[in-house]
Amino acid sequence: MSGAVQARSVQSQARTVLPVLFAISLVHMLNDSMQAVVPALYPILEQSLNLSFVQVGWIGFMLNMTSSVMQPVVGAVSDRKSMANVLPLGMALSLIGMVGIAFAPQFWWLLLAVVFIGLGSAIFHPEGSRVVYFAAGGRRGFAQSVYQVGGNAGSSLAPLMTVFIFVPLGQFGAIWGVLFAGLAIAILYGILPWYKKKLVEWDAERELRIAAKAGSMADNQENHPRMKFALGLLIFLVFARSWYHSGISSYYQFFLVEDYGLTVKEAQIPVFLFLGAGVLGTYFGGVLADRFGMKYMIVFSIAGGSPLALFLPHLPLFWTYPVIALLGFVILSGFSVTVVYAQYLMPTKVGMASGLTTGLAFGMGAIGAVALGKAADVFGLAPVMMFCSFLPLVGLCALLLPSDRKRT
């Protein structure tokens, strides 16, 4: 048996380390809560700093593009050289960014602050996914879903932070993020000894993989044209989902204010329902993927939300609430599954696989935020929401992905 296949076999037989899994999920929640501060502040910053929609888009672009560009780089480097100590370093950068947002006097200082948060997130996500990989044992879908539930739970806090922190406190309310960063750093230092031990074992297995690389089954499978096509298609699907997610999380609140006449506080409720239901969808999506297969969950999550997405901009206000909650559950049920599927396609490059899927998701969300913001300034919010409603239809392309149930 080759080194890579043996490593995966040993990994599948190991038990799930729940304390570490829950700890890194909590850190993921704290990390993404800090990122959520930025979109949560959009309505406040639009008024206090006199921002246009395209400037709001540029804030999201700088935050997400910074993390997306760096995540695959960090993942590729950490696949070759263990970097456990960068986990608390990434959180320290996010802490600096939170202080910067709280005190930023103008647009350009704000952009600099979100760059620090983006860099911190870029460092955390690939290494965090590796921690999950080690702690998963044979329950890969479950473990990744628990991890992503933490992140999506943190993101879903954005509307609540707007209502309870930023409306009464304004921009200075971002200083609360310092507490999130401090707690995350403390938790990371707690799991570092376990993680470093696992990395030593991983490095030993990596030597076996390098020695057996010529003729390795995993290596041949990774370089097979069909697997490369599948990875490219998976990234394309991540693009479509990220653009739609960016449209809902960044601009739907403005659409509700403009077209439905809601206040800023009232407009947070549907967005919170979308993100909050997405937390449940993320968990159940990973659990169901372990049972029914990753490909089918990806198809269901992206394409299955298409009818709901198409109806959403045309619904009366009463029906908006249940429909957007169900839409969030379905769309985000495949969020963790795409990461695990990418690791299935690249079993010897766990960090790179995680960086490509989660990192590029942030990056495409960043580009989408700018493009949709510019379109909203030019054409209005209603046409932008109509355009976004068609994006989940791209998920039908997931039917072309190879089944993950064929390889045993």
XYZ file of N, CA, C and O in Angstrom, residues 37-38 41-56 58-59 100-114 166 170-172 174 254:
164
model
N -18.276 41.449 11.355
C -18.367 42.836 11.791
C -18.408 43.776 10.586
O -19.128 44.782 10.593
N -17.657 43.432 9.534
C -17.545 44.331 8.389
C -18.887 44.493 7.662
O -19.390 45.621 7.531
N -21.498 46.352 9.664
C -21.322 47.804 9.760
C -21.731 48.551 8.486
O -21.744 49.786 8.479
N -22.028 47.826 7.403
C -22.337 48.493 6.138
C -23.394 49.594 6.276
O -23.175 50.726 5.813
N -24.555 49.318 6.879
C -25.561 50.384 6.966
C -25.096 51.577 7.801
O -25.462 52.720 7.522
N -24.273 51.298 8.825
C -23.762 52.372 9.683
C -22.722 53.191 8.932
O -22.760 54.427 8.920
N -21.787 52.503 8.262
C -20.715 53.187 7.549
C -21.238 53.963 6.348
O -20.699 55.013 5.999
N -22.280 53.435 5.707
C -22.858 54.135 4.559
C -23.309 55.539 4.958
O -23.145 56.495 4.187
N -23.825 55.658 6.170
C -24.310 56.955 6.635
C -23.196 57.785 7.275
O -23.043 58.967 6.970
N -22.389 57.154 8.149
C -21.391 57.925 8.891
C -20.232 58.398 8.023
O -19.684 59.478 8.236
N -19.831 57.589 7.034
C -18.715 57.960 6.156
C -19.186 58.342 4.763
O -18.374 58.515 3.860
N -20.511 58.440 4.558
C -21.060 58.871 3.266
C -20.612 57.961 2.126
O -20.169 58.434 1.076
N -20.755 56.672 2.261
C -20.259 55.723 1.279
C -21.305 55.453 0.199
O -22.498 55.445 0.457
N -20.812 55.212 -1.008
C -21.674 54.750 -2.092
C -21.739 53.225 -2.044
O -20.978 52.577 -1.329
N -22.638 52.632 -2.841
C -22.724 51.178 -2.874
C -21.428 50.553 -3.394
O -21.006 49.493 -2.935
N -20.783 51.205 -4.352
C -19.549 50.632 -4.882
C -18.427 50.703 -3.839
O -17.576 49.812 -3.767
N -18.412 51.728 -2.997
C -17.430 51.764 -1.902
C -17.700 50.672 -0.884
O -16.760 50.059 -0.363
N -18.979 50.412 -0.616
C -19.319 49.284 0.248
C -18.783 47.988 -0.368
O -18.227 47.131 0.330
N -16.194 47.722 -2.328
C -14.740 47.692 -2.213
C -14.281 47.273 -0.818
O -13.236 46.622 -0.670
N -15.043 47.618 0.193
C -14.698 47.163 1.548
C -14.760 45.635 1.603
O -13.837 44.977 2.092
N -8.451 48.730 14.340
C -8.400 49.684 13.233
C -9.777 50.094 12.753
O -10.022 51.276 12.465
N -10.708 49.133 12.651
C -12.066 49.459 12.211
C -12.750 50.393 13.205
O -13.423 51.353 12.823
N -12.574 50.113 14.485
C -13.243 50.911 15.514
C -12.827 52.379 15.462
O -13.630 53.273 15.762
N -11.566 52.637 15.075
C -11.051 54.007 15.122
C -10.776 54.607 13.745
O -10.239 55.724 13.663
N -11.122 53.903 12.655
C -10.830 54.412 11.304
C -11.575 55.724 11.059
O -12.802 55.772 11.161
N -10.843 56.807 10.704
C -11.506 58.106 10.520
C -12.060 58.318 9.118
O -12.848 59.229 8.892
N -11.626 57.492 8.156
C -12.078 57.685 6.784
C -11.996 56.364 6.023
O -11.510 55.349 6.534
N -12.479 56.399 4.794
C -12.629 55.203 3.970
C -11.316 54.441 3.799
O -11.271 53.215 3.935
N -10.217 55.164 3.509
C -8.959 54.477 3.200
C -8.366 53.794 4.426
O -7.773 52.714 4.314
N -8.519 54.388 5.605
C -8.059 53.727 6.829
C -8.885 52.477 7.103
O -8.378 51.472 7.618
N -10.151 52.557 6.774
C -11.023 51.403 6.944
C -10.572 50.236 6.062
O -10.538 49.075 6.499
N -10.205 50.542 4.833
C -9.710 49.494 3.929
C -8.454 48.824 4.482
O -8.292 47.598 4.399
N -7.548 49.624 5.052
C -6.327 49.065 5.626
C -6.648 48.132 6.793
O -6.045 47.059 6.938
N -7.613 48.517 7.610
C -7.988 47.694 8.765
C -8.548 46.346 8.323
O -8.222 45.304 8.902
N -9.399 46.353 7.285
C -9.991 45.083 6.863
C -8.958 44.180 6.201
O -9.130 42.951 6.172
N -24.106 47.944 16.746
C -23.665 49.019 15.866
C -24.690 50.141 15.699
O -24.300 51.293 15.501
N -22.537 52.612 17.032
C -21.887 53.098 15.829
C -20.618 52.335 15.512
O -20.405 51.199 15.967
N -19.750 52.959 14.765
C -18.516 52.326 14.301
C -17.636 51.849 15.446
O -16.985 50.802 15.356
N -17.626 52.569 16.552
C -16.774 52.203 17.684
C -17.162 50.841 18.263
O -16.350 50.195 18.930
N -17.143 48.138 16.955
C -16.241 47.100 16.450
C -15.189 46.706 17.475
O -14.573 45.643 17.350
N -30.391 46.255 1.911
C -30.697 47.519 1.245
C -31.929 47.375 0.350
O -32.747 48.296 0.239
